[in-house]
mmCIF file of N, CA and C in Angstrom:
data_model
loop_
_atom_site.group_PDB
_atom_site.id
_atom_site.type_symbol
_atom_site.label_atom_id
_atom_site.label_comp_id
_atom_site.label_asym_id
_atom_site.label_seq_id
_atom_site.Cartn_x
_atom_site.Cartn_y
_atom_site.Cartn_z
ATOM 1 N N MET A 14 -77.158 4.658 -59.831
ATOM 2 C CA MET A 14 -78.108 4.071 -58.915
ATOM 3 C C MET A 14 -78.970 5.174 -58.323
ATOM 4 N N SER A 15 -80.238 4.984 -58.419
ATOM 5 C CA SER A 15 -81.142 6.037 -57.975
ATOM 6 C C SER A 15 -81.355 6.031 -56.463
ATOM 7 N N ASN A 16 -81.199 4.882 -55.827
ATOM 8 C CA ASN A 16 -81.385 4.794 -54.386
ATOM 9 C C ASN A 16 -80.051 5.027 -53.679
ATOM 10 N N PRO A 17 -79.929 6.122 -52.917
ATOM 11 C CA PRO A 17 -78.637 6.430 -52.277
ATOM 12 C C PRO A 17 -78.195 5.376 -51.262
ATOM 13 N N PHE A 18 -79.152 4.703 -50.620
ATOM 14 C CA PHE A 18 -78.799 3.650 -49.667
ATOM 15 C C PHE A 18 -78.143 2.474 -50.390
ATOM 16 N N VAL A 19 -78.726 2.073 -51.498
ATOM 17 C CA VAL A 19 -78.173 0.969 -52.288
ATOM 18 C C VAL A 19 -76.808 1.359 -52.843
ATOM 19 N N ALA A 20 -76.695 2.587 -53.333
ATOM 20 C CA ALA A 20 -75.412 3.063 -53.869
ATOM 21 C C ALA A 20 -74.330 3.028 -52.788
ATOM 22 N N THR A 21 -74.667 3.496 -51.604
ATOM 23 C CA THR A 21 -73.709 3.477 -50.502
ATOM 24 C C THR A 21 -73.285 2.056 -50.176
ATOM 25 N N LEU A 22 -74.237 1.157 -50.131
ATOM 26 C CA LEU A 22 -73.952 -0.243 -49.830
ATOM 27 C C LEU A 22 -73.047 -0.867 -50.903
ATOM 28 N N VAL A 23 -73.325 -0.585 -52.161
ATOM 29 C CA VAL A 23 -72.515 -1.119 -53.261
ATOM 30 C C VAL A 23 -71.092 -0.581 -53.183
ATOM 31 N N TYR A 24 -70.947 0.718 -52.974
ATOM 32 C CA TYR A 24 -69.604 1.304 -52.877
ATOM 33 C C TYR A 24 -68.867 0.779 -51.649
ATOM 34 N N PHE A 25 -69.580 0.620 -50.541
ATOM 35 C CA PHE A 25 -68.968 0.096 -49.316
ATOM 36 C C PHE A 25 -68.420 -1.310 -49.549
ATOM 37 N N ILE A 26 -69.229 -2.166 -50.146
ATOM 38 C CA ILE A 26 -68.813 -3.552 -50.372
ATOM 39 C C ILE A 26 -67.678 -3.608 -51.405
ATOM 40 N N ALA A 27 -67.845 -2.918 -52.518
ATOM 41 C CA ALA A 27 -66.844 -2.981 -53.586
ATOM 42 C C ALA A 27 -65.513 -2.375 -53.140
ATOM 43 N N CYS A 28 -65.561 -1.222 -52.513
ATOM 44 C CA CYS A 28 -64.314 -0.563 -52.090
ATOM 45 C C CYS A 28 -63.700 -1.283 -50.889
ATOM 46 N N GLY A 29 -64.529 -1.859 -50.030
ATOM 47 C CA GLY A 29 -64.001 -2.669 -48.929
ATOM 48 C C GLY A 29 -63.266 -3.888 -49.460
ATOM 49 N N ALA A 30 -63.847 -4.541 -50.460
ATOM 50 C CA ALA A 30 -63.190 -5.692 -51.091
ATOM 51 C C ALA A 30 -61.903 -5.256 -51.783
ATOM 52 N N PHE A 31 -61.939 -4.092 -52.437
ATOM 53 C CA PHE A 31 -60.741 -3.566 -53.097
ATOM 54 C C PHE A 31 -59.635 -3.317 -52.077
ATOM 55 N N LEU A 32 -59.989 -2.775 -50.939
ATOM 56 C CA LEU A 32 -59.005 -2.517 -49.881
ATOM 57 C C LEU A 32 -58.415 -3.829 -49.365
ATOM 58 N N LEU A 33 -59.244 -4.837 -49.214
ATOM 59 C CA LEU A 33 -58.776 -6.150 -48.763
ATOM 60 C C LEU A 33 -57.825 -6.764 -49.788
ATOM 61 N N VAL A 34 -58.190 -6.714 -51.051
ATOM 62 C CA VAL A 34 -57.318 -7.227 -52.109
ATOM 63 C C VAL A 34 -56.016 -6.431 -52.135
ATOM 64 N N SER A 35 -56.111 -5.126 -51.925
ATOM 65 C CA SER A 35 -54.913 -4.277 -51.901
ATOM 66 C C SER A 35 -53.948 -4.713 -50.812
ATOM 67 N N PHE A 36 -54.483 -5.137 -49.661
ATOM 68 C CA PHE A 36 -53.624 -5.613 -48.585
ATOM 69 C C PHE A 36 -52.792 -6.792 -49.063
ATOM 70 N N PHE A 37 -53.411 -7.713 -49.785
ATOM 71 C CA PHE A 37 -52.687 -8.880 -50.274
ATOM 72 C C PHE A 37 -51.693 -8.506 -51.371
ATOM 73 N N VAL A 38 -52.030 -7.512 -52.196
ATOM 74 C CA VAL A 38 -51.087 -7.024 -53.202
ATOM 75 C C VAL A 38 -49.881 -6.402 -52.508
ATOM 76 N N ILE A 39 -50.133 -5.624 -51.476
ATOM 77 C CA ILE A 39 -49.041 -5.010 -50.712
ATOM 78 C C ILE A 39 -48.153 -6.092 -50.111
ATOM 79 N N GLU A 40 -48.765 -7.136 -49.577
ATOM 80 C CA GLU A 40 -47.989 -8.207 -48.954
ATOM 81 C C GLU A 40 -47.055 -8.873 -49.961
ATOM 82 N N VAL A 41 -47.490 -9.007 -51.196
ATOM 83 C CA VAL A 41 -46.658 -9.615 -52.232
ATOM 84 C C VAL A 41 -45.474 -8.714 -52.585
ATOM 85 N N THR A 42 -45.644 -7.409 -52.440
ATOM 86 C CA THR A 42 -44.577 -6.478 -52.835
ATOM 87 C C THR A 42 -43.504 -6.288 -51.769
ATOM 88 N N THR A 43 -43.715 -6.807 -50.566
ATOM 89 C CA THR A 43 -42.708 -6.670 -49.513
ATOM 90 C C THR A 43 -41.939 -7.977 -49.353
ATOM 91 N N LYS A 44 -40.717 -7.868 -48.838
ATOM 92 C CA LYS A 44 -39.876 -9.050 -48.647
ATOM 93 C C LYS A 44 -40.311 -9.883 -47.448
ATOM 94 N N TYR A 45 -41.021 -9.271 -46.541
ATOM 95 C CA TYR A 45 -41.448 -9.959 -45.325
ATOM 96 C C TYR A 45 -42.919 -10.337 -45.439
ATOM 97 N N ASN A 46 -43.357 -11.248 -44.577
ATOM 98 C CA ASN A 46 -44.753 -11.657 -44.516
ATOM 99 C C ASN A 46 -45.462 -10.757 -43.507
ATOM 100 N N ASP A 47 -46.319 -9.877 -44.006
ATOM 101 C CA ASP A 47 -46.975 -8.882 -43.159
ATOM 102 C C ASP A 47 -47.703 -9.518 -41.980
ATOM 103 N N TRP A 48 -48.545 -10.524 -42.254
ATOM 104 C CA TRP A 48 -49.340 -11.141 -41.194
ATOM 105 C C TRP A 48 -48.460 -11.790 -40.144
ATOM 106 N N GLU A 49 -47.424 -12.500 -40.586
ATOM 107 C CA GLU A 49 -46.537 -13.171 -39.628
ATOM 108 C C GLU A 49 -45.813 -12.153 -38.756
ATOM 109 N N GLU A 50 -45.326 -11.088 -39.366
ATOM 110 C CA GLU A 50 -44.611 -10.050 -38.610
ATOM 111 C C GLU A 50 -45.543 -9.339 -37.630
ATOM 112 N N ILE A 51 -46.758 -9.068 -38.057
ATOM 113 C CA ILE A 51 -47.722 -8.407 -37.171
ATOM 114 C C ILE A 51 -48.084 -9.334 -36.011
ATOM 115 N N LYS A 52 -48.280 -10.639 -36.316
ATOM 116 C CA LYS A 52 -48.572 -11.600 -35.249
ATOM 117 C C LYS A 52 -47.428 -11.686 -34.241
ATOM 118 N N LYS A 53 -46.185 -11.503 -34.712
ATOM 119 C CA LYS A 53 -45.020 -11.537 -33.817
ATOM 120 C C LYS A 53 -44.873 -10.240 -33.021
ATOM 121 N N GLY A 54 -45.674 -9.252 -33.353
ATOM 122 C CA GLY A 54 -45.613 -7.986 -32.628
ATOM 123 C C GLY A 54 -44.705 -6.948 -33.266
ATOM 124 N N ASN A 55 -44.386 -7.117 -34.540
ATOM 125 C CA ASN A 55 -43.533 -6.151 -35.229
ATOM 126 C C ASN A 55 -44.352 -4.884 -35.506
ATOM 127 N N VAL A 56 -44.146 -3.901 -34.653
ATOM 128 C CA VAL A 56 -44.898 -2.647 -34.739
ATOM 129 C C VAL A 56 -44.584 -1.915 -36.037
ATOM 130 N N SER A 57 -43.364 -1.994 -36.494
ATOM 131 C CA SER A 57 -42.978 -1.295 -37.719
ATOM 132 C C SER A 57 -43.756 -1.791 -38.932
ATOM 133 N N VAL A 58 -43.932 -3.091 -39.039
ATOM 134 C CA VAL A 58 -44.705 -3.636 -40.152
ATOM 135 C C VAL A 58 -46.149 -3.142 -40.068
ATOM 136 N N SER A 59 -46.683 -3.107 -38.871
ATOM 137 C CA SER A 59 -48.046 -2.618 -38.686
ATOM 138 C C SER A 59 -48.169 -1.148 -39.086
ATOM 139 N N ILE A 60 -47.207 -0.349 -38.700
ATOM 140 C CA ILE A 60 -47.222 1.081 -39.045
ATOM 141 C C ILE A 60 -47.126 1.266 -40.562
ATOM 142 N N ALA A 61 -46.156 0.613 -41.186
ATOM 143 C CA ALA A 61 -45.947 0.781 -42.626
ATOM 144 C C ALA A 61 -47.154 0.283 -43.418
ATOM 145 N N THR A 62 -47.696 -0.862 -43.037
ATOM 146 C CA THR A 62 -48.852 -1.422 -43.728
ATOM 147 C C THR A 62 -50.079 -0.531 -43.536
ATOM 148 N N SER A 63 -50.239 -0.008 -42.344
ATOM 149 C CA SER A 63 -51.358 0.903 -42.075
ATOM 150 C C SER A 63 -51.279 2.143 -42.951
ATOM 151 N N GLY A 64 -50.089 2.660 -43.145
ATOM 152 C CA GLY A 64 -49.917 3.827 -44.009
ATOM 153 C C GLY A 64 -50.306 3.542 -45.446
ATOM 154 N N LYS A 65 -49.928 2.358 -45.913
ATOM 155 C CA LYS A 65 -50.287 1.990 -47.287
ATOM 156 C C LYS A 65 -51.799 1.837 -47.422
ATOM 157 N N LEU A 66 -52.416 1.184 -46.446
ATOM 158 C CA LEU A 66 -53.870 1.005 -46.505
ATOM 159 C C LEU A 66 -54.604 2.336 -46.388
ATOM 160 N N LEU A 67 -54.130 3.217 -45.534
ATOM 161 C CA LEU A 67 -54.742 4.542 -45.414
ATOM 162 C C LEU A 67 -54.564 5.323 -46.713
ATOM 163 N N GLY A 68 -53.397 5.189 -47.321
ATOM 164 C CA GLY A 68 -53.160 5.844 -48.606
ATOM 165 C C GLY A 68 -54.114 5.352 -49.672
ATOM 166 N N ILE A 69 -54.319 4.044 -49.726
ATOM 167 C CA ILE A 69 -55.242 3.475 -50.713
ATOM 168 C C ILE A 69 -56.675 3.929 -50.430
ATOM 169 N N ALA A 70 -57.061 3.938 -49.162
ATOM 170 C CA ALA A 70 -58.404 4.401 -48.804
ATOM 171 C C ALA A 70 -58.596 5.862 -49.210
ATOM 172 N N ASN A 71 -57.567 6.671 -49.029
ATOM 173 C CA ASN A 71 -57.650 8.080 -49.425
ATOM 174 C C ASN A 71 -57.803 8.208 -50.937
ATOM 175 N N ILE A 72 -57.065 7.391 -51.675
ATOM 176 C CA ILE A 72 -57.189 7.398 -53.132
ATOM 177 C C ILE A 72 -58.597 6.968 -53.542
ATOM 178 N N LEU A 73 -59.126 5.939 -52.888
ATOM 179 C CA LEU A 73 -60.489 5.497 -53.190
ATOM 180 C C LEU A 73 -61.511 6.583 -52.900
ATOM 181 N N ARG A 74 -61.261 7.367 -51.857
ATOM 182 C CA ARG A 74 -62.166 8.477 -51.524
ATOM 183 C C ARG A 74 -62.280 9.435 -52.708
ATOM 184 N N PHE A 75 -61.137 9.771 -53.298
ATOM 185 C CA PHE A 75 -61.152 10.658 -54.466
ATOM 186 C C PHE A 75 -61.773 9.972 -55.680
ATOM 187 N N ALA A 76 -61.496 8.675 -55.827
ATOM 188 C CA ALA A 76 -62.055 7.938 -56.965
ATOM 189 C C ALA A 76 -63.579 7.877 -56.877
ATOM 190 N N ILE A 77 -64.107 7.711 -55.668
ATOM 191 C CA ILE A 77 -65.562 7.681 -55.486
ATOM 192 C C ILE A 77 -66.163 9.039 -55.815
ATOM 193 N N SER A 78 -65.570 10.094 -55.284
ATOM 194 C CA SER A 78 -66.165 11.420 -55.462
ATOM 195 C C SER A 78 -65.994 11.966 -56.880
ATOM 196 N N GLY A 79 -65.040 11.444 -57.626
ATOM 197 C CA GLY A 79 -64.774 12.000 -58.946
ATOM 198 C C GLY A 79 -65.289 11.182 -60.105
ATOM 199 N N ASN A 80 -65.972 10.082 -59.831
ATOM 200 C CA ASN A 80 -66.437 9.225 -60.918
ATOM 201 C C ASN A 80 -67.920 8.903 -60.756
ATOM 202 N N ASP A 81 -68.533 8.538 -61.872
ATOM 203 C CA ASP A 81 -69.980 8.351 -61.896
ATOM 204 C C ASP A 81 -70.449 6.929 -61.600
ATOM 205 N N ASN A 82 -69.541 5.960 -61.656
ATOM 206 C CA ASN A 82 -69.995 4.591 -61.424
ATOM 207 C C ASN A 82 -68.907 3.783 -60.724
ATOM 208 N N ILE A 83 -69.293 2.630 -60.234
ATOM 209 C CA ILE A 83 -68.395 1.799 -59.457
ATOM 210 C C ILE A 83 -67.244 1.258 -60.311
ATOM 211 N N GLY A 84 -67.494 0.978 -61.565
ATOM 212 C CA GLY A 84 -66.443 0.490 -62.459
ATOM 213 C C GLY A 84 -65.314 1.499 -62.613
ATOM 214 N N GLN A 85 -65.675 2.757 -62.872
ATOM 215 C CA GLN A 85 -64.664 3.815 -62.989
ATOM 216 C C GLN A 85 -63.936 4.013 -61.667
ATOM 217 N N THR A 86 -64.673 3.953 -60.586
ATOM 218 C CA THR A 86 -64.078 4.125 -59.261
ATOM 219 C C THR A 86 -63.012 3.065 -59.014
ATOM 220 N N LEU A 87 -63.340 1.820 -59.294
ATOM 221 C CA LEU A 87 -62.383 0.738 -59.048
ATOM 222 C C LEU A 87 -61.207 0.794 -60.023
ATOM 223 N N LEU A 88 -61.465 1.194 -61.256
ATOM 224 C CA LEU A 88 -60.373 1.335 -62.226
ATOM 225 C C LEU A 88 -59.381 2.397 -61.766
ATOM 226 N N TRP A 89 -59.891 3.555 -61.354
ATOM 227 C CA TRP A 89 -59.004 4.615 -60.889
ATOM 228 C C TRP A 89 -58.361 4.267 -59.549
ATOM 229 N N GLY A 90 -59.067 3.486 -58.736
ATOM 230 C CA GLY A 90 -58.454 2.984 -57.509
ATOM 231 C C GLY A 90 -57.265 2.097 -57.821
ATOM 232 N N LEU A 91 -57.395 1.263 -58.855
ATOM 233 C CA LEU A 91 -56.297 0.395 -59.282
ATOM 234 C C LEU A 91 -55.112 1.212 -59.791
ATOM 235 N N VAL A 92 -55.401 2.234 -60.566
ATOM 236 C CA VAL A 92 -54.331 3.124 -61.038
ATOM 237 C C VAL A 92 -53.614 3.750 -59.838
ATOM 238 N N GLY A 93 -54.383 4.205 -58.860
ATOM 239 C CA GLY A 93 -53.796 4.793 -57.661
ATOM 240 C C GLY A 93 -52.962 3.800 -56.876
ATOM 241 N N LEU A 94 -53.444 2.564 -56.756
ATOM 242 C CA LEU A 94 -52.687 1.521 -56.058
ATOM 243 C C LEU A 94 -51.356 1.266 -56.750
ATOM 244 N N VAL A 95 -51.375 1.150 -58.060
ATOM 245 C CA VAL A 95 -50.136 0.925 -58.821
ATOM 246 C C VAL A 95 -49.171 2.090 -58.606
ATOM 247 N N LEU A 96 -49.680 3.307 -58.643
ATOM 248 C CA LEU A 96 -48.816 4.475 -58.431
ATOM 249 C C LEU A 96 -48.240 4.499 -57.018
ATOM 250 N N LEU A 97 -49.031 4.126 -56.040
ATOM 251 C CA LEU A 97 -48.556 4.104 -54.654
ATOM 252 C C LEU A 97 -47.458 3.054 -54.470
ATOM 253 N N ILE A 98 -47.626 1.901 -55.083
ATOM 254 C CA ILE A 98 -46.592 0.865 -55.019
ATOM 255 C C ILE A 98 -45.340 1.334 -55.757
ATOM 256 N N PHE A 99 -45.531 1.987 -56.895
ATOM 257 C CA PHE A 99 -44.393 2.532 -57.645
ATOM 258 C C PHE A 99 -43.607 3.518 -56.788
ATOM 259 N N ILE A 100 -44.300 4.381 -56.083
ATOM 260 C CA ILE A 100 -43.646 5.363 -55.211
ATOM 261 C C ILE A 100 -42.829 4.669 -54.132
ATOM 262 N N TYR A 101 -43.362 3.604 -53.563
ATOM 263 C CA TYR A 101 -42.639 2.850 -52.531
ATOM 264 C C TYR A 101 -41.323 2.312 -53.089
ATOM 265 N N PHE A 102 -41.385 1.698 -54.279
ATOM 266 C CA PHE A 102 -40.168 1.167 -54.892
ATOM 267 C C PHE A 102 -39.219 2.283 -55.309
ATOM 268 N N LEU A 103 -39.764 3.377 -55.820
ATOM 269 C CA LEU A 103 -38.933 4.514 -56.217
ATOM 270 C C LEU A 103 -38.219 5.102 -55.005
ATOM 271 N N PHE A 104 -38.938 5.297 -53.918
ATOM 272 C CA PHE A 104 -38.315 5.838 -52.714
ATOM 273 C C PHE A 104 -37.219 4.903 -52.210
ATOM 274 N N ASN A 105 -37.480 3.620 -52.248
ATOM 275 C CA ASN A 105 -36.485 2.638 -51.832
ATOM 276 C C ASN A 105 -35.243 2.727 -52.719
ATOM 277 N N ALA A 106 -35.431 2.970 -54.023
ATOM 278 C CA ALA A 106 -34.314 3.053 -54.959
ATOM 279 C C ALA A 106 -33.486 4.316 -54.769
ATOM 280 N N VAL A 107 -34.129 5.417 -54.398
ATOM 281 C CA VAL A 107 -33.388 6.678 -54.274
ATOM 282 C C VAL A 107 -32.802 6.897 -52.878
ATOM 283 N N THR A 108 -33.056 5.951 -51.988
ATOM 284 C CA THR A 108 -32.454 6.015 -50.654
ATOM 285 C C THR A 108 -31.624 4.758 -50.423
ATOM 286 N N PRO A 109 -30.469 4.663 -51.083
ATOM 287 C CA PRO A 109 -29.697 3.422 -51.016
ATOM 288 C C PRO A 109 -29.137 3.103 -49.630
ATOM 289 N N LYS A 110 -29.069 4.083 -48.754
ATOM 290 C CA LYS A 110 -28.552 3.824 -47.412
ATOM 291 C C LYS A 110 -29.599 3.186 -46.505
ATOM 292 N N ILE A 111 -30.861 3.242 -46.935
ATOM 293 C CA ILE A 111 -31.942 2.641 -46.151
ATOM 294 C C ILE A 111 -32.728 1.704 -47.058
ATOM 295 N N ASN A 112 -32.729 0.422 -46.752
ATOM 296 C CA ASN A 112 -33.591 -0.512 -47.448
ATOM 297 C C ASN A 112 -34.879 -0.595 -46.639
ATOM 298 N N LEU A 113 -35.954 -0.060 -47.187
ATOM 299 C CA LEU A 113 -37.211 0.023 -46.437
ATOM 300 C C LEU A 113 -37.664 -1.338 -45.920
ATOM 301 N N ASP A 114 -37.706 -2.332 -46.784
ATOM 302 C CA ASP A 114 -38.187 -3.650 -46.359
ATOM 303 C C ASP A 114 -37.327 -4.239 -45.243
ATOM 304 N N ASP A 115 -36.009 -4.158 -45.393
ATOM 305 C CA ASP A 115 -35.122 -4.722 -44.362
ATOM 306 C C ASP A 115 -35.276 -3.988 -43.033
ATOM 307 N N ALA A 116 -35.312 -2.667 -43.101
ATOM 308 C CA ALA A 116 -35.427 -1.878 -41.867
ATOM 309 C C ALA A 116 -36.767 -2.124 -41.173
ATOM 310 N N ILE A 117 -37.834 -2.191 -41.945
ATOM 311 C CA ILE A 117 -39.154 -2.417 -41.364
ATOM 312 C C ILE A 117 -39.238 -3.827 -40.787
ATOM 313 N N ALA A 118 -38.691 -4.802 -41.491
ATOM 314 C CA ALA A 118 -38.687 -6.178 -40.983
ATOM 315 C C ALA A 118 -37.917 -6.287 -39.667
ATOM 316 N N LYS A 119 -36.893 -5.419 -39.491
ATOM 317 C CA LYS A 119 -36.098 -5.412 -38.252
ATOM 318 C C LYS A 119 -36.740 -4.518 -37.184
ATOM 319 N N ASP A 120 -37.956 -4.084 -37.409
ATOM 320 C CA ASP A 120 -38.741 -3.267 -36.479
ATOM 321 C C ASP A 120 -38.124 -1.890 -36.233
ATOM 322 N N ASN A 121 -37.581 -1.293 -37.285
ATOM 323 C CA ASN A 121 -37.063 0.073 -37.210
ATOM 324 C C ASN A 121 -38.259 1.018 -37.358
ATOM 325 N N ARG A 122 -38.727 1.535 -36.241
ATOM 326 C CA ARG A 122 -39.960 2.335 -36.239
ATOM 327 C C ARG A 122 -39.792 3.695 -36.905
ATOM 328 N N ALA A 123 -38.588 4.223 -36.876
ATOM 329 C CA ALA A 123 -38.354 5.499 -37.555
ATOM 330 C C ALA A 123 -38.589 5.339 -39.062
ATOM 331 N N VAL A 124 -38.081 4.279 -39.619
ATOM 332 C CA VAL A 124 -38.281 4.013 -41.044
ATOM 333 C C VAL A 124 -39.745 3.695 -41.317
ATOM 334 N N ALA A 125 -40.399 2.960 -40.429
ATOM 335 C CA ALA A 125 -41.815 2.621 -40.600
ATOM 336 C C ALA A 125 -42.684 3.878 -40.617
ATOM 337 N N ILE A 126 -42.392 4.805 -39.725
ATOM 338 C CA ILE A 126 -43.162 6.059 -39.690
ATOM 339 C C ILE A 126 -42.927 6.853 -40.971
ATOM 340 N N LEU A 127 -41.691 6.878 -41.441
ATOM 341 C CA LEU A 127 -41.390 7.547 -42.702
ATOM 342 C C LEU A 127 -42.162 6.885 -43.846
ATOM 343 N N SER A 128 -42.173 5.564 -43.870
ATOM 344 C CA SER A 128 -42.914 4.829 -44.896
ATOM 345 C C SER A 128 -44.407 5.154 -44.825
ATOM 346 N N PHE A 129 -44.950 5.196 -43.613
ATOM 347 C CA PHE A 129 -46.356 5.547 -43.407
ATOM 348 C C PHE A 129 -46.660 6.899 -44.057
ATOM 349 N N PHE A 130 -45.817 7.884 -43.778
ATOM 350 C CA PHE A 130 -46.088 9.230 -44.288
ATOM 351 C C PHE A 130 -45.780 9.383 -45.770
ATOM 352 N N ILE A 131 -44.879 8.578 -46.309
ATOM 353 C CA ILE A 131 -44.668 8.583 -47.756
ATOM 354 C C ILE A 131 -45.951 8.127 -48.444
ATOM 355 N N SER A 132 -46.507 7.007 -47.953
ATOM 356 C CA SER A 132 -47.746 6.494 -48.545
ATOM 357 C C SER A 132 -48.883 7.494 -48.417
ATOM 358 N N LEU A 133 -49.048 8.045 -47.240
ATOM 359 C CA LEU A 133 -50.131 8.994 -47.022
ATOM 360 C C LEU A 133 -49.930 10.271 -47.838
ATOM 361 N N SER A 134 -48.712 10.805 -47.822
ATOM 362 C CA SER A 134 -48.431 12.046 -48.556
ATOM 363 C C SER A 134 -48.686 11.891 -50.042
ATOM 364 N N PHE A 135 -48.191 10.811 -50.618
ATOM 365 C CA PHE A 135 -48.395 10.638 -52.051
ATOM 366 C C PHE A 135 -49.846 10.331 -52.391
ATOM 367 N N SER A 136 -50.600 9.773 -51.456
ATOM 368 C CA SER A 136 -52.026 9.562 -51.721
ATOM 369 C C SER A 136 -52.747 10.906 -51.859
ATOM 370 N N PHE A 137 -52.234 11.939 -51.171
ATOM 371 C CA PHE A 137 -52.821 13.275 -51.307
ATOM 372 C C PHE A 137 -52.497 13.897 -52.661
ATOM 373 N N ILE A 138 -51.454 13.414 -53.298
ATOM 374 C CA ILE A 138 -51.104 13.885 -54.656
ATOM 375 C C ILE A 138 -51.830 13.051 -55.706
ATOM 376 N N ILE A 139 -51.821 11.734 -55.503
ATOM 377 C CA ILE A 139 -52.433 10.830 -56.470
ATOM 378 C C ILE A 139 -53.956 11.009 -56.493
ATOM 379 N N GLY A 140 -54.565 11.082 -55.328
ATOM 380 C CA GLY A 140 -56.023 11.157 -55.236
ATOM 381 C C GLY A 140 -56.666 12.214 -56.119
ATOM 382 N N PRO A 141 -56.301 13.479 -55.949
ATOM 383 C CA PRO A 141 -56.948 14.514 -56.763
ATOM 384 C C PRO A 141 -56.621 14.392 -58.261
ATOM 385 N N SER A 142 -55.500 13.746 -58.584
ATOM 386 C CA SER A 142 -55.123 13.655 -59.995
ATOM 387 C C SER A 142 -55.913 12.584 -60.743
ATOM 388 N N ILE A 143 -56.594 11.691 -60.032
ATOM 389 C CA ILE A 143 -57.323 10.627 -60.723
ATOM 390 C C ILE A 143 -58.800 10.937 -60.887
ATOM 391 N N THR A 144 -59.213 12.118 -60.489
ATOM 392 C CA THR A 144 -60.640 12.461 -60.603
ATOM 393 C C THR A 144 -60.913 13.251 -61.862
#
């Protein structure tokens, strides 16, 4: 796109929609209902979900800067989302004493903060690798 304003608008809309869809994908991967728990005031669900969304946004940042068009950006964003979800399940599998979903649903904020930083930390690894 030759017009930087139009390009910015297209990336904003497309990546914003991708982030919104990612929220619903994340909700499907957890045992609890994110919206219901957040409405009830479950701070842990809010923290953990925020970390995942921030992680995805960070991955999209790298996908935007490392690719020439919106199609490639969204494709690599999808790869990053899948990897981030994989990391969540992998971490849950290698920590058998802590079930992330159960602890977060019970408003265990220590586990939620750990989940937040797992998502964010791995987004710093995934992001540069997809460009």
